[in-house]
PDB file of C-alpha atoms in Angstrom:
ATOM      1  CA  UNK A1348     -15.779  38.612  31.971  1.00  0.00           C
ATOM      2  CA  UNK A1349     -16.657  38.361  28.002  1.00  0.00           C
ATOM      3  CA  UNK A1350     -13.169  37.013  27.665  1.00  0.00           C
ATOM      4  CA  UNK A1351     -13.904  33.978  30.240  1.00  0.00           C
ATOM      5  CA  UNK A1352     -16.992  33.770  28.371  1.00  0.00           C
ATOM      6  CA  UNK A1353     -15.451  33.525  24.606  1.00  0.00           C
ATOM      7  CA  UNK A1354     -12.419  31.403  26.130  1.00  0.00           C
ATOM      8  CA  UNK A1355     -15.382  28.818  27.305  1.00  0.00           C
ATOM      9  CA  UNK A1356     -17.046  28.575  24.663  1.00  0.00           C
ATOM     10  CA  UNK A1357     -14.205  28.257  22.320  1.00  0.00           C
ATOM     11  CA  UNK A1358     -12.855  25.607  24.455  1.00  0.00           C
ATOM     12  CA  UNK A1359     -16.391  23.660  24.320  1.00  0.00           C
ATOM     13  CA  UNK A1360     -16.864  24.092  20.676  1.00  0.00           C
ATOM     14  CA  UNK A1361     -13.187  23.081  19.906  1.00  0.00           C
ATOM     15  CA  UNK A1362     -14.233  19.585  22.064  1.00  0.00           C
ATOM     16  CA  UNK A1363     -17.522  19.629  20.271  1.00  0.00           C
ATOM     17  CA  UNK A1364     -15.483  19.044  16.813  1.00  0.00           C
ATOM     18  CA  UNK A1365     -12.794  16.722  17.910  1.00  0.00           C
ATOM     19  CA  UNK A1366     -15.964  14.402  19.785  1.00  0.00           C
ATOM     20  CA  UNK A1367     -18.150  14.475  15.968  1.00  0.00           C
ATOM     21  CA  UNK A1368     -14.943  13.804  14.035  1.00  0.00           C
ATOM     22  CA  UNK A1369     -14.881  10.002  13.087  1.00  0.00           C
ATOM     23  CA  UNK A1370     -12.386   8.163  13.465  1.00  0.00           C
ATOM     24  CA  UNK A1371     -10.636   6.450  10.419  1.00  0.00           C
ATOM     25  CA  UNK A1372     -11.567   2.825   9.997  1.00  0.00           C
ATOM     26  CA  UNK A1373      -8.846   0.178  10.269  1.00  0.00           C
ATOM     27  CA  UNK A1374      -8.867  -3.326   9.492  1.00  0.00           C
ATOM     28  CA  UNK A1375      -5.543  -5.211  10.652  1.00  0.00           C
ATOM     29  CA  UNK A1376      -4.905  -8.957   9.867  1.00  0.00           C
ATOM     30  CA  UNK A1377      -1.897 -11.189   9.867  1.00  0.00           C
ATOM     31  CA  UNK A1378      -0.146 -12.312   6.484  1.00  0.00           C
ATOM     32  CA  UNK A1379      -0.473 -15.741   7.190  1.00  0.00           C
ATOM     33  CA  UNK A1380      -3.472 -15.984   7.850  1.00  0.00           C
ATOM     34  CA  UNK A1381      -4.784 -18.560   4.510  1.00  0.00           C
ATOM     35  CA  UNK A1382      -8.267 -17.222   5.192  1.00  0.00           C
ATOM     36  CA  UNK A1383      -7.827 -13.650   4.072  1.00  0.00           C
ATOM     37  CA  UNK A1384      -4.250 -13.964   2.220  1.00  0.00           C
ATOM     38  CA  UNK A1385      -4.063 -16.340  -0.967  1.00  0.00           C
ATOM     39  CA  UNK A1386      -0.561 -18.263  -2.347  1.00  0.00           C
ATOM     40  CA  UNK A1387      -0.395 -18.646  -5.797  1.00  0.00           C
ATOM     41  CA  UNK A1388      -0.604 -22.365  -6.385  1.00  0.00           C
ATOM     42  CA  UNK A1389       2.581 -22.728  -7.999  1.00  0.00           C
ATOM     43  CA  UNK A1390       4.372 -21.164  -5.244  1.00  0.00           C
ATOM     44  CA  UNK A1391       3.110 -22.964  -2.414  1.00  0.00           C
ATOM     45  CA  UNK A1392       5.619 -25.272  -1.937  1.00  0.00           C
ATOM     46  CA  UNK A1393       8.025 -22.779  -0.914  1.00  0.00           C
ATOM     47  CA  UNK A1394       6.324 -20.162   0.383  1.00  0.00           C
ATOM     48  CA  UNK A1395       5.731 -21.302   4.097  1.00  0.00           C
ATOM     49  CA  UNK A1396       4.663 -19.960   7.228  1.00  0.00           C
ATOM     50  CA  UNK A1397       7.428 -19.251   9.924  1.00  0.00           C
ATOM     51  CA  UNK A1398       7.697 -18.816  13.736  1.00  0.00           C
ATOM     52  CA  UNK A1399       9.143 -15.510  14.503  1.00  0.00           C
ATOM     53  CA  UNK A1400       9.386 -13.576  17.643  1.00  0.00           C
ATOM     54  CA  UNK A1401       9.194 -10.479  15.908  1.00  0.00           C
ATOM     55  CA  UNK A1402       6.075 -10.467  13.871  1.00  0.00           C
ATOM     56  CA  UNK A1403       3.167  -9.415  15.908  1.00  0.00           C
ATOM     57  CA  UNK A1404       1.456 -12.591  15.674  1.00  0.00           C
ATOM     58  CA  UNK A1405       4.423 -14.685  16.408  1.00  0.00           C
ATOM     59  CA  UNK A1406       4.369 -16.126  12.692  1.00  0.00           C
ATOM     60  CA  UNK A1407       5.145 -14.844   9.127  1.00  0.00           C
ATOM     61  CA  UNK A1408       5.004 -15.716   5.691  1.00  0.00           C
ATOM     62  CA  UNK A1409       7.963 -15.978   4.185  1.00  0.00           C
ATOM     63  CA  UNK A1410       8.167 -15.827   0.231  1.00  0.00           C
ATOM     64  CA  UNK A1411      12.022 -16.410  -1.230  1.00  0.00           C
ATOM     65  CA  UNK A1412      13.123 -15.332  -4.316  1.00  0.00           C
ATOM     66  CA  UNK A1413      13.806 -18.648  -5.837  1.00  0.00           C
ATOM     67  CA  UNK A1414      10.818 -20.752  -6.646  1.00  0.00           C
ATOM     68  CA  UNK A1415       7.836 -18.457  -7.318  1.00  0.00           C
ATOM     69  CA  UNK A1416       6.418 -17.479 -10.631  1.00  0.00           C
ATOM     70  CA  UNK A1417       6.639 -14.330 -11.586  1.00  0.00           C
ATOM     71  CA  UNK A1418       3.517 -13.261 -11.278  1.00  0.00           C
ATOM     72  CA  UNK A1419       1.123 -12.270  -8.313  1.00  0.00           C
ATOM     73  CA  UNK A1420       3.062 -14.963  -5.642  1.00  0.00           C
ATOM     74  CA  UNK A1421       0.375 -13.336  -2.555  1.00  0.00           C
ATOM     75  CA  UNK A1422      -2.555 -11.527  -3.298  1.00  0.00           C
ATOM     76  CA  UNK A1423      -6.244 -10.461  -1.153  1.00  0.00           C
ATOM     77  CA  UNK A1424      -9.045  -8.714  -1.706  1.00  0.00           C
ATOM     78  CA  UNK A1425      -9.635  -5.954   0.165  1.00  0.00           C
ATOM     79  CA  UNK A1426     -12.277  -6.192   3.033  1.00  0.00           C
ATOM     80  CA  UNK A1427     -15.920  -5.951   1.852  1.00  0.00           C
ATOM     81  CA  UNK A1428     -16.773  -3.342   4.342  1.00  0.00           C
ATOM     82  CA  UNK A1429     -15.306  -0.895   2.504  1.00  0.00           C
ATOM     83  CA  UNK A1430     -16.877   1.779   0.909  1.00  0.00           C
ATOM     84  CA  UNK A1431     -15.538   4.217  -1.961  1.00  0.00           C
ATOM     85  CA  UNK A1432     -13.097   6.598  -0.676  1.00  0.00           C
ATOM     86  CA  UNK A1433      -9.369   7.426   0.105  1.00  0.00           C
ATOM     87  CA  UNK A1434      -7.463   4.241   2.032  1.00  0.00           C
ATOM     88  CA  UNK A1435      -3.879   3.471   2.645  1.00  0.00           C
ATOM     89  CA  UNK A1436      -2.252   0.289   2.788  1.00  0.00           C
ATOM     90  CA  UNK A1437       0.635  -0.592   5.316  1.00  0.00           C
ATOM     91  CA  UNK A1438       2.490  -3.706   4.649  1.00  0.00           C
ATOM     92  CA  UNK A1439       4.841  -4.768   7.569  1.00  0.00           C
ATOM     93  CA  UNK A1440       7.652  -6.929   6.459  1.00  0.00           C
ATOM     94  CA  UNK A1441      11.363  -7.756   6.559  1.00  0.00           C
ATOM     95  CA  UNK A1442      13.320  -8.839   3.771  1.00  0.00           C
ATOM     96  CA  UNK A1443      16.832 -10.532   4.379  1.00  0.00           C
ATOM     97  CA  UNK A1444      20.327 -10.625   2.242  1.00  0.00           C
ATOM     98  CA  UNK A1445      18.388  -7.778  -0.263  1.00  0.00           C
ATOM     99  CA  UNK A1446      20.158  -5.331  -1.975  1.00  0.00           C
ATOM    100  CA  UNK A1447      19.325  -1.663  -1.792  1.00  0.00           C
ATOM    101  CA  UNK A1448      19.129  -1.471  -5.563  1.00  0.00           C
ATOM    102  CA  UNK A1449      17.903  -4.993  -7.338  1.00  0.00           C
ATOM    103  CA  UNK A1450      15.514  -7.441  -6.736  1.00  0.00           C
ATOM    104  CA  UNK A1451      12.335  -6.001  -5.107  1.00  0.00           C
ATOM    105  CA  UNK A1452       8.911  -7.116  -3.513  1.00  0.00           C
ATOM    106  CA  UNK A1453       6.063  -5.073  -5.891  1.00  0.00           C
ATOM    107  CA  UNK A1454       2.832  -4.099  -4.640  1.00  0.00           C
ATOM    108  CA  UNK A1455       0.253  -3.837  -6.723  1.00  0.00           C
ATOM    109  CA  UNK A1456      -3.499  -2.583  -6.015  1.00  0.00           C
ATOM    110  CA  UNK A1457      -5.684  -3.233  -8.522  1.00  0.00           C
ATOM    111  CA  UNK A1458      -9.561  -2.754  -9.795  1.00  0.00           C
ATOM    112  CA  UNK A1459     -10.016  -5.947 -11.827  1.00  0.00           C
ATOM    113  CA  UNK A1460      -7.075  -4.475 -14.438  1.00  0.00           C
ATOM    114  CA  UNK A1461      -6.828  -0.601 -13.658  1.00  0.00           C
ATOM    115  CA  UNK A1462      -4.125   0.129 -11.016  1.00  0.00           C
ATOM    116  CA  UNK A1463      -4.822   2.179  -8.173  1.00  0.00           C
ATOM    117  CA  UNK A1464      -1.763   1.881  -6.704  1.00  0.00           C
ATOM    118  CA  UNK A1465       1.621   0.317  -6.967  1.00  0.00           C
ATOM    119  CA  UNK A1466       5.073   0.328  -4.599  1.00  0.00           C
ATOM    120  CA  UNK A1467       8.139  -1.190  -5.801  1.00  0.00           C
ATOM    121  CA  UNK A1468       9.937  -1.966  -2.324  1.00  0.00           C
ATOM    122  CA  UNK A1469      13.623  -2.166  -2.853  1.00  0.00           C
ATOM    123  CA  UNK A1470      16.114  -2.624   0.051  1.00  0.00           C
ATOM    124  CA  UNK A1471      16.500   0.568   0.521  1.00  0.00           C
ATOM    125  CA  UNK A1472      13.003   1.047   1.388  1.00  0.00           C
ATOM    126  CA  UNK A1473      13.866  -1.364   4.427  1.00  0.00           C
ATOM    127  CA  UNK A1474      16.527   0.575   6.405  1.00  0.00           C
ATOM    128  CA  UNK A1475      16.139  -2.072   9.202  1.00  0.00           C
ATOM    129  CA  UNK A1476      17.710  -5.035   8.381  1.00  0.00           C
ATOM    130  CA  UNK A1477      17.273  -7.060  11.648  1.00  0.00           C
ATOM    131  CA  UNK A1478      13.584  -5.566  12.330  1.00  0.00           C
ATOM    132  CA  UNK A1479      10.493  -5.287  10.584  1.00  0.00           C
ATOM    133  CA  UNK A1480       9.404  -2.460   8.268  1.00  0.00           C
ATOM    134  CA  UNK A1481       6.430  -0.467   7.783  1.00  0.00           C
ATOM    135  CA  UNK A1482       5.736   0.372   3.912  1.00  0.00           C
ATOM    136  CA  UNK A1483       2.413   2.376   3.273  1.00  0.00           C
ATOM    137  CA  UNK A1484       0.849   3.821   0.028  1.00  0.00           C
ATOM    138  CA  UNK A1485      -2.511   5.816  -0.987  1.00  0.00           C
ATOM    139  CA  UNK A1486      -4.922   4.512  -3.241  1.00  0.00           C
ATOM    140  CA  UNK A1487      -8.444   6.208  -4.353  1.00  0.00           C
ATOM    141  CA  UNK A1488     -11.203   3.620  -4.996  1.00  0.00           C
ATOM    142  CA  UNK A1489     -13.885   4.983  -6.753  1.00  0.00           C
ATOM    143  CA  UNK A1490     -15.982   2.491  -8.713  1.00  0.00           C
ATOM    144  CA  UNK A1491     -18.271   0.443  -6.861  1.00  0.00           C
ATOM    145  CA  UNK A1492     -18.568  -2.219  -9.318  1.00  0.00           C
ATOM    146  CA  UNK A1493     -15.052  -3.835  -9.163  1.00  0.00           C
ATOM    147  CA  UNK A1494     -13.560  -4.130  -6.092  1.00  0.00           C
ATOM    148  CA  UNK A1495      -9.731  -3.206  -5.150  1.00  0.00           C
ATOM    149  CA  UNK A1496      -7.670  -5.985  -4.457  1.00  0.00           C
ATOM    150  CA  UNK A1497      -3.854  -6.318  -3.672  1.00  0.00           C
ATOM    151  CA  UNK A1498      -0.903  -8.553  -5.816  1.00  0.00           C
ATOM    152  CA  UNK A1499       2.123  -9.221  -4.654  1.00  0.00           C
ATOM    153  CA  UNK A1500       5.531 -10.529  -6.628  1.00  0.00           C
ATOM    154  CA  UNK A1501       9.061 -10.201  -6.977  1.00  0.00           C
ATOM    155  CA  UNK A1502      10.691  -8.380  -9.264  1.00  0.00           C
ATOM    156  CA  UNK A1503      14.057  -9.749 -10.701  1.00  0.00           C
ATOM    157  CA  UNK A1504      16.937  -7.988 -11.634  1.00  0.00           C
ATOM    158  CA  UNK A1505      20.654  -7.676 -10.308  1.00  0.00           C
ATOM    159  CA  UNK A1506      22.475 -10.174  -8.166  1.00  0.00           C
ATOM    160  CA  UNK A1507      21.365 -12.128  -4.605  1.00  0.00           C
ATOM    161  CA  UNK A1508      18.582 -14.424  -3.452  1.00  0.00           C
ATOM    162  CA  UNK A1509      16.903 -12.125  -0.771  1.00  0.00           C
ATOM    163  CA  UNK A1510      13.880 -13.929   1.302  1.00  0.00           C
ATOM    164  CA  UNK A1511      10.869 -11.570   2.439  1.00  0.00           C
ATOM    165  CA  UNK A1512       9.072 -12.218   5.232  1.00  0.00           C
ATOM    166  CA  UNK A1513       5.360 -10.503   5.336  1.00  0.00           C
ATOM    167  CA  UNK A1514       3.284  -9.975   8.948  1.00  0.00           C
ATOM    168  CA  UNK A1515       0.812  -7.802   8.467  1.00  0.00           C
ATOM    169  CA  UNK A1516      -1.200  -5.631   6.282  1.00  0.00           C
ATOM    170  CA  UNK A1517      -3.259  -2.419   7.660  1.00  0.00           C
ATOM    171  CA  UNK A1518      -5.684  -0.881   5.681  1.00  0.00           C
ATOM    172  CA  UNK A1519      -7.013   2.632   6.994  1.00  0.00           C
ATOM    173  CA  UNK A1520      -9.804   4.628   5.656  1.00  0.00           C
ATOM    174  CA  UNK A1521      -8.284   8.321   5.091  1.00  0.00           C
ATOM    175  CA  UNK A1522     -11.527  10.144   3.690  1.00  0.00           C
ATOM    176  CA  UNK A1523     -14.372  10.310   1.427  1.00  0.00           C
ATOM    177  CA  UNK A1524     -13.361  10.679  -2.437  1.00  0.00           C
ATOM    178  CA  UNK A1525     -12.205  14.066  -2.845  1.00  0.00           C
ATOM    179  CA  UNK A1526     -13.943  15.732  -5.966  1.00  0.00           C
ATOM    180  CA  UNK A1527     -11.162  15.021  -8.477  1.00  0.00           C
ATOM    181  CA  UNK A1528      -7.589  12.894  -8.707  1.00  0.00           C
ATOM    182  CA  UNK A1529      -4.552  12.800 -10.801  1.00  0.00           C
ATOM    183  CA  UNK A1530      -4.380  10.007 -12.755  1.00  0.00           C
ATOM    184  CA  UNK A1531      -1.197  10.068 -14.770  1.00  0.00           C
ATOM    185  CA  UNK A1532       1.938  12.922 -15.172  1.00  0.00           C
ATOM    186  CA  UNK A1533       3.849  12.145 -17.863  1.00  0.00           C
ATOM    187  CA  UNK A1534       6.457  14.712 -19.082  1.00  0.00           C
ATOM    188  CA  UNK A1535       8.175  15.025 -22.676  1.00  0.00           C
ATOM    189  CA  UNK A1536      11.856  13.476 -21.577  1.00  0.00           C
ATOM    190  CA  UNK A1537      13.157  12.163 -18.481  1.00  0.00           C
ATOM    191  CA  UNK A1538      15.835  14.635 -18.181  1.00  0.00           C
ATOM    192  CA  UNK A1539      16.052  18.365 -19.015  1.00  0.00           C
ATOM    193  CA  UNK A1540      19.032  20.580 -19.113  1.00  0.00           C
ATOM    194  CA  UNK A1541      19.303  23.849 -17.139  1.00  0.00           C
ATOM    195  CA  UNK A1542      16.312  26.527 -18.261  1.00  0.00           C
ATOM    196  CA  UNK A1543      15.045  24.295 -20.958  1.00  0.00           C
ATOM    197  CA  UNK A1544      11.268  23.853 -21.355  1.00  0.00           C
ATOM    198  CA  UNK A1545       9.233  21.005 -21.364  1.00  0.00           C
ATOM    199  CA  UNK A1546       5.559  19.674 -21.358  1.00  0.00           C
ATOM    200  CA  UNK A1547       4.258  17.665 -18.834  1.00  0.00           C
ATOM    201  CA  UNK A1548       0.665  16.209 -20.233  1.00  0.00           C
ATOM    202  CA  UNK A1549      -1.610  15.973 -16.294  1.00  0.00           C
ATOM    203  CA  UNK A1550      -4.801  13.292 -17.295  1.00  0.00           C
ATOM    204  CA  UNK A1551      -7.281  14.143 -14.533  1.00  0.00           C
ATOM    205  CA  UNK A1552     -10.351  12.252 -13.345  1.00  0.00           C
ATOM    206  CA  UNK A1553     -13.687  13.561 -12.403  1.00  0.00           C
ATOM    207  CA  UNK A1554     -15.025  11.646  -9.408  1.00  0.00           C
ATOM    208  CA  UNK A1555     -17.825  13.957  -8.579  1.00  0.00           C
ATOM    209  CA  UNK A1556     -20.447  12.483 -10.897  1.00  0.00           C
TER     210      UNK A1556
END
């Protein structure tokens, strides 16, 4: 009989947590939509929205390689709703006749001029050629006074014209700000030979003031 009793009120307890437990906040909109999502001027007149059957809103943006400057081509700011915490950012897009290793769509997440985050997306990062892909990264945003916001290019380098073509970008609320983060690793050489010793310098920041 105490086992019945212990079993139930395990089970209710158990329920009790998973019913309090918030769920993470999402906020979902489509890359071509010009009210959220900004072109650079100077790119605009190639960068062009696109019927497809396969992006979730039946349009895309596509951005070639050819055209563009070479600075932040698509950029947003991230919704105002958000408070300081721990996100992550899922960009869904498809990039055609790219390389593995070459040219590559960089993400960038940004407060005002301190990086939060950053993804260089290469074609290997998009194992599905004929389909979308989903491409997610953590960021930390901890100072209230300057907002995150998200910048987009290409990076050049090695042969091809590939043309990317954004649908959507997810951005999901992981956590409160945990107590501390790493800021930078940075280690003495970028190769070591077998039992050698090195120093890795760790910068850590204090976000529990």
């Amino acid at each position: 009989m105490k086992k019945i009793i212990i079993l139930i009120m395990l089970i209710f307890s158990t329920a009790g947590l998973l019913l309090a437990a918030p769920k993470p906040k999402k906020w979902v909109f489509e890359a071509e939509d010009n009210n959220v999502v900004r072109v650079s001027h100077k790119a605009q007149e190639v960068v062009k929205v696109v019927n497809d059957g396969k992006a979730s809103g039946g349009m895309a943006l596509e951005v070639p390689v050819e055209g563009v400057p070479t600075w932040n081509v698509v950029s947003f700011s991230m919704p105002r709703e958000m408070t300081l915490g721990k996100y992550r950012l899922t960009a869904r897009m498809q990039a055609k006749d790219i390389a593995d290793i070459g040219k590559a769509w960089r993400i960038d997440i940004k407060e005002h001029s301190k990086f939060l985050s950053y993804q260089t997306a290469y074609g290997i990062y998009m194992p599905k050629k004929d389909k979308y892909n989903d491409l997610s990264q953590d960021f930390i945003w901890s100072n209230p006074e300057k907002h995150p916001a998200v910048y987009m290019r290409w990076i050049q380098g090695g042969e091809g014209k590939p043309i990317l073509r954004l649908d959507k970008f997810t951005i999901t609320r992981l956590g409160d700000l945990p107590p501390a983060k790493i800021v930078k690793v940075w280690p003495d050489r970028i190769r070591y030979l077998e039992k050698q010793d090195g120093t890795i310098d760790v910068e850590v920041e204090n976000l529990s003031d």
